[in-house]
Short mmCIF file of N, CA and C in Angstrom, two decimals:
data_model
loop_
_atom_site.label_atom_id
_atom_site.label_comp_id
_atom_site.label_asym_id
_atom_site.label_seq_id
_atom_site.Cartn_x
_atom_site.Cartn_y
_atom_site.Cartn_z
N MET A 250 0.85 -1.17 0.00
CA MET A 250 0.00 0.00 0.00
C MET A 250 0.90 1.23 0.00
N GLN A 251 0.54 2.19 -0.83
CA GLN A 251 1.30 3.43 -0.90
C GLN A 251 0.50 4.53 -0.24
N GLU A 252 1.19 5.37 0.54
CA GLU A 252 0.54 6.50 1.20
C GLU A 252 1.09 7.80 0.63
N LEU A 253 0.20 8.72 0.31
CA LEU A 253 0.57 10.02 -0.22
C LEU A 253 -0.25 11.08 0.50
N LYS A 254 0.36 12.15 0.89
CA LYS A 254 -0.34 13.22 1.61
C LYS A 254 -0.70 14.32 0.64
N SER A 255 -1.97 14.68 0.62
CA SER A 255 -2.41 15.87 -0.11
C SER A 255 -2.74 16.91 0.95
N THR A 256 -3.39 17.97 0.57
CA THR A 256 -3.66 19.05 1.51
C THR A 256 -4.51 18.60 2.69
N LYS A 257 -5.66 17.98 2.41
CA LYS A 257 -6.60 17.61 3.47
C LYS A 257 -6.70 16.10 3.68
N HIS A 258 -6.05 15.34 2.83
CA HIS A 258 -6.23 13.89 2.88
C HIS A 258 -4.90 13.16 2.81
N LEU A 259 -4.83 12.08 3.54
CA LEU A 259 -3.77 11.11 3.36
C LEU A 259 -4.35 10.08 2.41
N ILE A 260 -3.77 9.96 1.23
CA ILE A 260 -4.27 9.04 0.21
C ILE A 260 -3.53 7.71 0.36
N GLU A 261 -4.27 6.66 0.65
CA GLU A 261 -3.70 5.31 0.70
C GLU A 261 -4.18 4.56 -0.53
N ILE A 262 -3.23 4.01 -1.28
CA ILE A 262 -3.57 3.31 -2.51
C ILE A 262 -3.15 1.85 -2.39
N ALA A 263 -4.12 0.96 -2.59
CA ALA A 263 -3.85 -0.48 -2.62
C ALA A 263 -4.14 -0.97 -4.03
N ASN A 264 -3.14 -1.50 -4.69
CA ASN A 264 -3.31 -2.04 -6.04
C ASN A 264 -3.29 -3.56 -5.92
N ARG A 265 -4.49 -4.16 -5.98
CA ARG A 265 -4.61 -5.61 -5.83
C ARG A 265 -4.81 -6.29 -7.17
N SER A 266 -4.54 -5.55 -8.24
CA SER A 266 -4.58 -6.11 -9.58
C SER A 266 -3.13 -6.26 -10.05
N ASN A 267 -2.75 -7.47 -10.40
CA ASN A 267 -1.38 -7.71 -10.85
C ASN A 267 -1.08 -7.05 -12.19
N ARG A 268 -2.11 -6.69 -12.92
CA ARG A 268 -1.93 -6.15 -14.27
C ARG A 268 -1.87 -4.63 -14.31
N LEU A 269 -2.42 -3.95 -13.33
CA LEU A 269 -2.54 -2.49 -13.38
C LEU A 269 -1.23 -1.81 -12.99
N GLN A 270 -0.82 -0.87 -13.84
CA GLN A 270 0.35 -0.04 -13.55
C GLN A 270 -0.06 1.42 -13.66
N PHE A 271 0.46 2.25 -12.75
CA PHE A 271 0.14 3.68 -12.75
C PHE A 271 1.11 4.39 -11.83
N SER A 272 1.10 5.71 -11.91
CA SER A 272 1.91 6.53 -11.03
C SER A 272 1.05 6.98 -9.84
N PRO A 273 1.38 6.54 -8.63
CA PRO A 273 0.63 7.01 -7.46
C PRO A 273 0.65 8.53 -7.35
N LEU A 274 1.72 9.16 -7.78
CA LEU A 274 1.81 10.62 -7.73
C LEU A 274 0.74 11.26 -8.62
N GLU A 275 0.50 10.70 -9.80
CA GLU A 275 -0.55 11.25 -10.68
C GLU A 275 -1.93 11.11 -10.05
N VAL A 276 -2.16 10.01 -9.36
CA VAL A 276 -3.45 9.81 -8.67
C VAL A 276 -3.59 10.84 -7.55
N LYS A 277 -2.51 11.07 -6.82
CA LYS A 277 -2.52 12.08 -5.75
C LYS A 277 -2.82 13.46 -6.33
N GLU A 278 -2.21 13.78 -7.48
CA GLU A 278 -2.44 15.08 -8.11
C GLU A 278 -3.90 15.24 -8.52
N LEU A 279 -4.51 14.15 -8.98
CA LEU A 279 -5.94 14.18 -9.32
C LEU A 279 -6.76 14.54 -8.08
N PHE A 280 -6.49 13.89 -6.95
CA PHE A 280 -7.27 14.16 -5.74
C PHE A 280 -6.95 15.53 -5.16
N ALA A 281 -5.73 16.00 -5.31
CA ALA A 281 -5.41 17.37 -4.88
C ALA A 281 -6.23 18.37 -5.68
N PHE A 282 -6.40 18.11 -6.97
CA PHE A 282 -7.22 18.97 -7.83
C PHE A 282 -8.68 18.92 -7.37
N LEU A 283 -9.18 17.72 -7.08
CA LEU A 283 -10.57 17.59 -6.63
C LEU A 283 -10.80 18.31 -5.31
N GLU A 284 -9.80 18.30 -4.43
CA GLU A 284 -9.91 19.03 -3.16
C GLU A 284 -10.15 20.52 -3.39
N LYS A 285 -9.60 21.04 -4.48
CA LYS A 285 -9.70 22.48 -4.76
C LYS A 285 -11.06 22.85 -5.36
N GLN A 286 -11.86 21.87 -5.73
CA GLN A 286 -13.20 22.14 -6.26
C GLN A 286 -14.11 22.38 -5.07
N SER A 287 -14.27 23.62 -4.68
CA SER A 287 -14.91 23.96 -3.40
C SER A 287 -16.33 23.42 -3.26
N GLU A 288 -17.01 23.18 -4.37
CA GLU A 288 -18.39 22.71 -4.25
C GLU A 288 -18.48 21.20 -3.99
N PHE A 289 -17.34 20.51 -3.97
CA PHE A 289 -17.35 19.05 -3.78
C PHE A 289 -16.36 18.66 -2.69
N GLN A 290 -16.70 18.97 -1.46
CA GLN A 290 -15.78 18.72 -0.35
C GLN A 290 -16.03 17.36 0.30
N VAL A 291 -14.95 16.66 0.51
CA VAL A 291 -14.96 15.37 1.20
C VAL A 291 -14.33 15.60 2.57
N PRO A 292 -14.86 14.98 3.62
CA PRO A 292 -14.27 15.18 4.95
C PRO A 292 -12.76 14.90 4.96
N SER A 293 -12.03 15.68 5.75
CA SER A 293 -10.59 15.48 5.87
C SER A 293 -10.30 14.13 6.50
N GLY A 294 -9.12 13.61 6.21
CA GLY A 294 -8.69 12.35 6.81
C GLY A 294 -8.08 11.43 5.79
N THR A 295 -8.03 10.17 6.12
CA THR A 295 -7.45 9.16 5.23
C THR A 295 -8.48 8.75 4.18
N LEU A 296 -8.07 8.85 2.93
CA LEU A 296 -8.89 8.42 1.80
C LEU A 296 -8.22 7.18 1.21
N SER A 297 -8.91 6.06 1.27
CA SER A 297 -8.37 4.80 0.75
C SER A 297 -8.88 4.56 -0.66
N ILE A 298 -7.96 4.23 -1.55
CA ILE A 298 -8.29 3.87 -2.92
C ILE A 298 -7.84 2.43 -3.11
N ALA A 299 -8.74 1.57 -3.57
CA ALA A 299 -8.40 0.16 -3.81
C ALA A 299 -8.72 -0.19 -5.26
N PHE A 300 -7.70 -0.62 -5.98
CA PHE A 300 -7.86 -1.12 -7.34
C PHE A 300 -7.92 -2.64 -7.23
N LEU A 301 -9.07 -3.21 -7.60
CA LEU A 301 -9.33 -4.62 -7.34
C LEU A 301 -9.61 -5.41 -8.60
N LYS A 302 -9.37 -6.72 -8.52
CA LYS A 302 -9.80 -7.65 -9.56
C LYS A 302 -11.32 -7.76 -9.45
N ASP A 303 -11.95 -8.10 -10.56
CA ASP A 303 -13.42 -8.13 -10.57
C ASP A 303 -13.99 -9.12 -9.56
N GLN A 304 -13.35 -10.26 -9.38
CA GLN A 304 -13.87 -11.26 -8.45
C GLN A 304 -13.94 -10.70 -7.03
N GLU A 305 -12.90 -10.03 -6.59
CA GLU A 305 -12.89 -9.45 -5.24
C GLU A 305 -13.89 -8.30 -5.13
N HIS A 306 -13.95 -7.48 -6.17
CA HIS A 306 -14.88 -6.34 -6.20
C HIS A 306 -16.32 -6.83 -6.11
N THR A 307 -16.65 -7.88 -6.88
CA THR A 307 -18.00 -8.43 -6.88
C THR A 307 -18.34 -9.04 -5.52
N ARG A 308 -17.36 -9.68 -4.87
CA ARG A 308 -17.58 -10.23 -3.53
C ARG A 308 -17.95 -9.12 -2.55
N ILE A 309 -17.24 -8.00 -2.63
CA ILE A 309 -17.53 -6.84 -1.76
C ILE A 309 -18.92 -6.29 -2.07
N HIS A 310 -19.27 -6.23 -3.36
CA HIS A 310 -20.59 -5.74 -3.78
C HIS A 310 -21.68 -6.62 -3.16
N GLN A 311 -21.46 -7.94 -3.19
CA GLN A 311 -22.44 -8.87 -2.61
C GLN A 311 -22.50 -8.72 -1.09
N GLU A 312 -21.33 -8.67 -0.46
CA GLU A 312 -21.26 -8.65 1.00
C GLU A 312 -21.86 -7.38 1.60
N TYR A 313 -21.56 -6.23 1.00
CA TYR A 313 -21.97 -4.96 1.61
C TYR A 313 -23.20 -4.33 0.97
N MET A 314 -23.49 -4.69 -0.27
CA MET A 314 -24.63 -4.08 -0.96
C MET A 314 -25.72 -5.11 -1.28
N ASP A 315 -25.47 -6.38 -0.92
CA ASP A 315 -26.41 -7.46 -1.19
C ASP A 315 -26.77 -7.54 -2.67
N ASN A 316 -25.75 -7.38 -3.51
CA ASN A 316 -25.94 -7.41 -4.96
C ASN A 316 -24.77 -8.19 -5.55
N SER A 317 -25.08 -9.30 -6.22
CA SER A 317 -24.03 -10.18 -6.72
C SER A 317 -23.52 -9.81 -8.11
N SER A 318 -24.00 -8.71 -8.67
CA SER A 318 -23.56 -8.33 -10.01
C SER A 318 -22.20 -7.63 -9.96
N SER A 319 -21.54 -7.69 -11.10
CA SER A 319 -20.28 -6.96 -11.25
C SER A 319 -20.62 -5.47 -11.39
N THR A 320 -19.77 -4.61 -10.87
CA THR A 320 -20.01 -3.17 -10.95
C THR A 320 -18.69 -2.43 -11.09
N ASP A 321 -18.78 -1.15 -11.37
CA ASP A 321 -17.60 -0.34 -11.66
C ASP A 321 -16.87 0.16 -10.43
N VAL A 322 -17.60 0.82 -9.55
CA VAL A 322 -16.97 1.45 -8.38
C VAL A 322 -17.91 1.33 -7.18
N ILE A 323 -17.33 1.05 -6.04
CA ILE A 323 -18.08 1.00 -4.78
C ILE A 323 -17.43 2.00 -3.84
N THR A 324 -18.26 2.81 -3.20
CA THR A 324 -17.75 3.84 -2.30
C THR A 324 -18.30 3.61 -0.89
N PHE A 325 -17.40 3.68 0.07
CA PHE A 325 -17.79 3.56 1.47
C PHE A 325 -17.49 4.88 2.17
N PRO A 326 -18.49 5.47 2.82
CA PRO A 326 -18.22 6.71 3.57
C PRO A 326 -17.30 6.41 4.75
N GLY A 327 -16.56 7.42 5.13
CA GLY A 327 -15.64 7.27 6.26
C GLY A 327 -16.27 7.72 7.55
N ASP A 328 -15.43 7.93 8.53
CA ASP A 328 -15.84 8.44 9.83
C ASP A 328 -14.90 9.59 10.18
N PRO A 329 -15.32 10.84 9.90
CA PRO A 329 -14.44 11.98 10.14
C PRO A 329 -13.92 12.05 11.58
N ASP A 330 -14.72 11.60 12.55
CA ASP A 330 -14.26 11.62 13.94
C ASP A 330 -13.07 10.69 14.17
N MET A 331 -12.94 9.69 13.31
CA MET A 331 -11.81 8.76 13.40
C MET A 331 -10.72 9.09 12.37
N GLY A 332 -10.89 10.22 11.67
CA GLY A 332 -9.90 10.62 10.68
C GLY A 332 -9.98 9.86 9.37
N LEU A 333 -11.17 9.33 9.05
CA LEU A 333 -11.35 8.55 7.83
C LEU A 333 -12.28 9.28 6.87
N SER A 334 -11.78 9.59 5.69
CA SER A 334 -12.60 10.25 4.66
C SER A 334 -13.53 9.27 3.97
N GLY A 335 -13.05 8.07 3.73
CA GLY A 335 -13.83 7.07 3.03
C GLY A 335 -12.94 6.17 2.20
N GLU A 336 -13.59 5.29 1.44
CA GLU A 336 -12.86 4.36 0.59
C GLU A 336 -13.55 4.28 -0.76
N ILE A 337 -12.73 4.25 -1.81
CA ILE A 337 -13.21 4.10 -3.17
C ILE A 337 -12.60 2.82 -3.71
N CYS A 338 -13.45 1.84 -4.06
CA CYS A 338 -13.01 0.56 -4.59
C CYS A 338 -13.34 0.49 -6.08
N VAL A 339 -12.33 0.31 -6.90
CA VAL A 339 -12.48 0.32 -8.36
C VAL A 339 -12.24 -1.08 -8.90
N SER A 340 -13.13 -1.55 -9.77
CA SER A 340 -12.92 -2.82 -10.47
C SER A 340 -12.12 -2.55 -11.74
N VAL A 341 -10.88 -3.02 -11.74
CA VAL A 341 -10.00 -2.82 -12.89
C VAL A 341 -10.53 -3.56 -14.11
N ASP A 342 -11.01 -4.80 -13.91
CA ASP A 342 -11.51 -5.60 -15.02
C ASP A 342 -12.78 -4.98 -15.62
N PHE A 343 -13.66 -4.49 -14.77
CA PHE A 343 -14.87 -3.83 -15.25
C PHE A 343 -14.51 -2.60 -16.07
N ALA A 344 -13.53 -1.84 -15.60
CA ALA A 344 -13.09 -0.63 -16.31
C ALA A 344 -12.53 -0.99 -17.68
N GLU A 345 -11.78 -2.07 -17.75
CA GLU A 345 -11.20 -2.49 -19.03
C GLU A 345 -12.31 -2.80 -20.04
N LYS A 346 -13.29 -3.58 -19.62
CA LYS A 346 -14.40 -3.95 -20.52
C LYS A 346 -15.25 -2.74 -20.87
N SER A 347 -15.53 -1.92 -19.89
CA SER A 347 -16.38 -0.74 -20.11
C SER A 347 -15.71 0.27 -21.04
N ALA A 348 -14.42 0.47 -20.89
CA ALA A 348 -13.70 1.40 -21.76
C ALA A 348 -13.78 0.94 -23.21
N GLN A 349 -13.62 -0.37 -23.43
CA GLN A 349 -13.72 -0.91 -24.79
C GLN A 349 -15.14 -0.73 -25.32
N PHE A 350 -16.13 -1.04 -24.50
CA PHE A 350 -17.53 -0.94 -24.92
C PHE A 350 -17.91 0.49 -25.26
N HIS A 351 -17.50 1.45 -24.43
CA HIS A 351 -17.86 2.86 -24.62
C HIS A 351 -16.88 3.62 -25.50
N LYS A 352 -15.86 2.90 -25.99
CA LYS A 352 -14.84 3.50 -26.86
C LYS A 352 -14.16 4.71 -26.20
N LYS A 353 -13.83 4.51 -24.92
CA LYS A 353 -13.08 5.52 -24.15
C LYS A 353 -11.71 4.94 -23.86
N SER A 354 -10.81 5.82 -23.47
CA SER A 354 -9.51 5.31 -23.05
C SER A 354 -9.66 4.69 -21.66
N PHE A 355 -8.80 3.73 -21.38
CA PHE A 355 -8.79 3.09 -20.06
C PHE A 355 -8.48 4.13 -18.99
N ASP A 356 -7.58 5.07 -19.30
CA ASP A 356 -7.24 6.16 -18.37
C ASP A 356 -8.49 6.93 -17.97
N GLU A 357 -9.28 7.30 -18.97
CA GLU A 357 -10.48 8.09 -18.70
C GLU A 357 -11.50 7.30 -17.88
N GLU A 358 -11.64 6.02 -18.20
CA GLU A 358 -12.62 5.19 -17.51
C GLU A 358 -12.28 5.08 -16.02
N ILE A 359 -11.03 4.77 -15.70
CA ILE A 359 -10.62 4.67 -14.30
C ILE A 359 -10.78 6.02 -13.60
N THR A 360 -10.41 7.09 -14.29
CA THR A 360 -10.52 8.43 -13.70
C THR A 360 -11.98 8.77 -13.41
N LEU A 361 -12.88 8.40 -14.31
CA LEU A 361 -14.31 8.61 -14.06
C LEU A 361 -14.77 7.87 -12.80
N TYR A 362 -14.27 6.66 -12.60
CA TYR A 362 -14.64 5.89 -11.41
C TYR A 362 -14.14 6.57 -10.15
N LEU A 363 -12.90 7.07 -10.20
CA LEU A 363 -12.35 7.77 -9.03
C LEU A 363 -13.15 9.04 -8.74
N LEU A 364 -13.49 9.78 -9.79
CA LEU A 364 -14.30 10.99 -9.64
C LEU A 364 -15.69 10.63 -9.10
N HIS A 365 -16.28 9.59 -9.63
CA HIS A 365 -17.61 9.16 -9.18
C HIS A 365 -17.59 8.85 -7.68
N GLY A 366 -16.56 8.13 -7.24
CA GLY A 366 -16.42 7.83 -5.82
C GLY A 366 -16.26 9.09 -4.99
N TRP A 367 -15.45 10.03 -5.49
CA TRP A 367 -15.25 11.31 -4.79
C TRP A 367 -16.58 12.05 -4.63
N LEU A 368 -17.37 12.07 -5.69
CA LEU A 368 -18.66 12.77 -5.63
C LEU A 368 -19.58 12.11 -4.60
N HIS A 369 -19.57 10.78 -4.55
CA HIS A 369 -20.37 10.10 -3.52
C HIS A 369 -19.90 10.52 -2.13
N LEU A 370 -18.59 10.56 -1.92
CA LEU A 370 -18.07 10.93 -0.60
C LEU A 370 -18.37 12.38 -0.25
N SER A 371 -18.60 13.21 -1.27
CA SER A 371 -18.93 14.61 -1.01
C SER A 371 -20.44 14.82 -0.87
N GLY A 372 -21.20 13.72 -0.90
CA GLY A 372 -22.63 13.82 -0.60
C GLY A 372 -23.59 13.58 -1.74
N PHE A 373 -23.09 13.33 -2.94
CA PHE A 373 -23.98 13.09 -4.07
C PHE A 373 -24.46 11.64 -4.07
N ASP A 374 -25.68 11.46 -4.56
CA ASP A 374 -26.29 10.15 -4.63
C ASP A 374 -26.78 9.94 -6.05
N ASP A 375 -26.72 8.70 -6.52
CA ASP A 375 -27.21 8.42 -7.87
C ASP A 375 -28.34 7.39 -7.87
N ARG A 376 -29.00 7.25 -6.73
CA ARG A 376 -30.17 6.37 -6.67
C ARG A 376 -31.39 7.17 -7.09
N GLY A 377 -32.08 6.65 -8.05
CA GLY A 377 -33.24 7.34 -8.61
C GLY A 377 -32.84 8.09 -9.86
N GLU A 378 -33.77 8.22 -10.76
CA GLU A 378 -33.49 8.80 -12.08
C GLU A 378 -33.03 10.26 -12.00
N ALA A 379 -33.73 11.07 -11.23
CA ALA A 379 -33.37 12.50 -11.14
C ALA A 379 -32.00 12.69 -10.49
N ALA A 380 -31.75 11.97 -9.40
CA ALA A 380 -30.46 12.08 -8.71
C ALA A 380 -29.33 11.58 -9.60
N SER A 381 -29.58 10.50 -10.32
CA SER A 381 -28.57 9.94 -11.21
C SER A 381 -28.24 10.91 -12.34
N LYS A 382 -29.26 11.54 -12.88
CA LYS A 382 -29.05 12.51 -13.97
C LYS A 382 -28.24 13.71 -13.46
N LYS A 383 -28.60 14.21 -12.28
CA LYS A 383 -27.88 15.36 -11.71
C LYS A 383 -26.42 15.01 -11.45
N MET A 384 -26.19 13.83 -10.85
CA MET A 384 -24.82 13.43 -10.55
C MET A 384 -24.02 13.24 -11.84
N SER A 385 -24.64 12.68 -12.85
CA SER A 385 -23.97 12.47 -14.14
C SER A 385 -23.56 13.80 -14.77
N GLN A 386 -24.45 14.79 -14.70
CA GLN A 386 -24.14 16.12 -15.25
C GLN A 386 -22.96 16.75 -14.51
N ILE A 387 -22.96 16.66 -13.20
CA ILE A 387 -21.87 17.22 -12.41
C ILE A 387 -20.57 16.47 -12.70
N GLN A 388 -20.67 15.15 -12.78
CA GLN A 388 -19.49 14.34 -13.08
C GLN A 388 -18.89 14.73 -14.42
N ASN A 389 -19.73 14.92 -15.43
CA ASN A 389 -19.23 15.33 -16.75
C ASN A 389 -18.56 16.69 -16.70
N LYS A 390 -19.14 17.61 -15.95
CA LYS A 390 -18.57 18.96 -15.82
C LYS A 390 -17.20 18.91 -15.15
N VAL A 391 -17.11 18.18 -14.06
CA VAL A 391 -15.83 18.10 -13.33
C VAL A 391 -14.81 17.31 -14.15
N PHE A 392 -15.26 16.27 -14.86
CA PHE A 392 -14.32 15.51 -15.68
C PHE A 392 -13.72 16.39 -16.77
N SER A 393 -14.52 17.28 -17.34
CA SER A 393 -13.99 18.23 -18.34
C SER A 393 -12.92 19.12 -17.72
N ARG A 394 -13.14 19.54 -16.48
CA ARG A 394 -12.12 20.34 -15.78
C ARG A 394 -10.82 19.54 -15.61
N ILE A 395 -10.97 18.28 -15.25
CA ILE A 395 -9.80 17.41 -15.07
C ILE A 395 -9.04 17.28 -16.39
N GLN A 396 -9.78 17.06 -17.47
CA GLN A 396 -9.15 16.94 -18.79
C GLN A 396 -8.46 18.24 -19.18
N ASN A 397 -9.13 19.36 -18.99
CA ASN A 397 -8.54 20.65 -19.35
C ASN A 397 -7.28 20.95 -18.55
N ALA A 398 -7.24 20.48 -17.31
CA ALA A 398 -6.05 20.67 -16.47
C ALA A 398 -4.98 19.61 -16.76
N ARG A 399 -5.29 18.70 -17.66
CA ARG A 399 -4.37 17.61 -18.05
C ARG A 399 -3.96 16.77 -16.83
N LEU A 400 -4.97 16.40 -16.05
CA LEU A 400 -4.72 15.65 -14.82
C LEU A 400 -5.32 14.24 -14.82
N VAL A 401 -5.64 13.73 -16.02
CA VAL A 401 -6.10 12.35 -16.11
C VAL A 401 -4.86 11.46 -15.94
N PRO A 402 -4.80 10.68 -14.86
CA PRO A 402 -3.62 9.82 -14.66
C PRO A 402 -3.49 8.79 -15.78
N LYS A 403 -2.28 8.36 -16.02
CA LYS A 403 -2.02 7.30 -17.00
C LYS A 403 -2.11 5.96 -16.29
N PHE A 404 -3.03 5.14 -16.75
CA PHE A 404 -3.18 3.78 -16.24
C PHE A 404 -2.87 2.82 -17.37
N HIS A 405 -2.15 1.76 -17.07
CA HIS A 405 -1.74 0.81 -18.09
C HIS A 405 -2.00 -0.60 -17.57
N LEU A 406 -2.46 -1.47 -18.47
CA LEU A 406 -2.65 -2.87 -18.12
C LEU A 406 -1.57 -3.71 -18.77
N LYS A 407 -0.87 -4.49 -17.96
CA LYS A 407 0.08 -5.45 -18.51
C LYS A 407 -0.71 -6.55 -19.19
N GLU A 408 -0.13 -7.13 -20.22
CA GLU A 408 -0.77 -8.24 -20.92
C GLU A 408 -0.78 -9.48 -20.05
N GLY A 409 -1.73 -10.36 -20.33
CA GLY A 409 -1.78 -11.63 -19.63
C GLY A 409 -2.81 -11.65 -18.53
N ASN A 410 -2.94 -12.81 -17.95
CA ASN A 410 -3.90 -13.00 -16.86
C ASN A 410 -3.25 -12.70 -15.53
N GLU A 411 -4.10 -12.51 -14.54
CA GLU A 411 -3.59 -12.19 -13.20
C GLU A 411 -3.13 -13.42 -12.48
#
């Protein structure tokens, strides 16, 4: 696990996918940028990021959300009194398939998942059609800011199975 300190958060990154390669510093820079977006504040403290294989991600989805389907990102709120901002769990395999399906870069897909988790931790909800539409619009707006600032981290998948 790698730890990186940003202004308000200690970013802990766990990469449990043998295939995923990235610069932890670029991920930290992304979250430092998100911290500066005053309308989307996440409680101060430790922010855990976990990049997971789909099997482990789906197990967590079943265990904590009572849903056995594969999904993109799962977010757990933290406990500010204990110095915990929250946790963002990303399915690397889901991102790979989704990027191909949506004809997006893998970098953009993973970054969208990280942003989506950040928005959940800042209080946005995507349950229900209206809430989902609102969150999607905000996500697209902030993602454009990330792209314009050239802060989409580079994520790479090594060839082969895990």
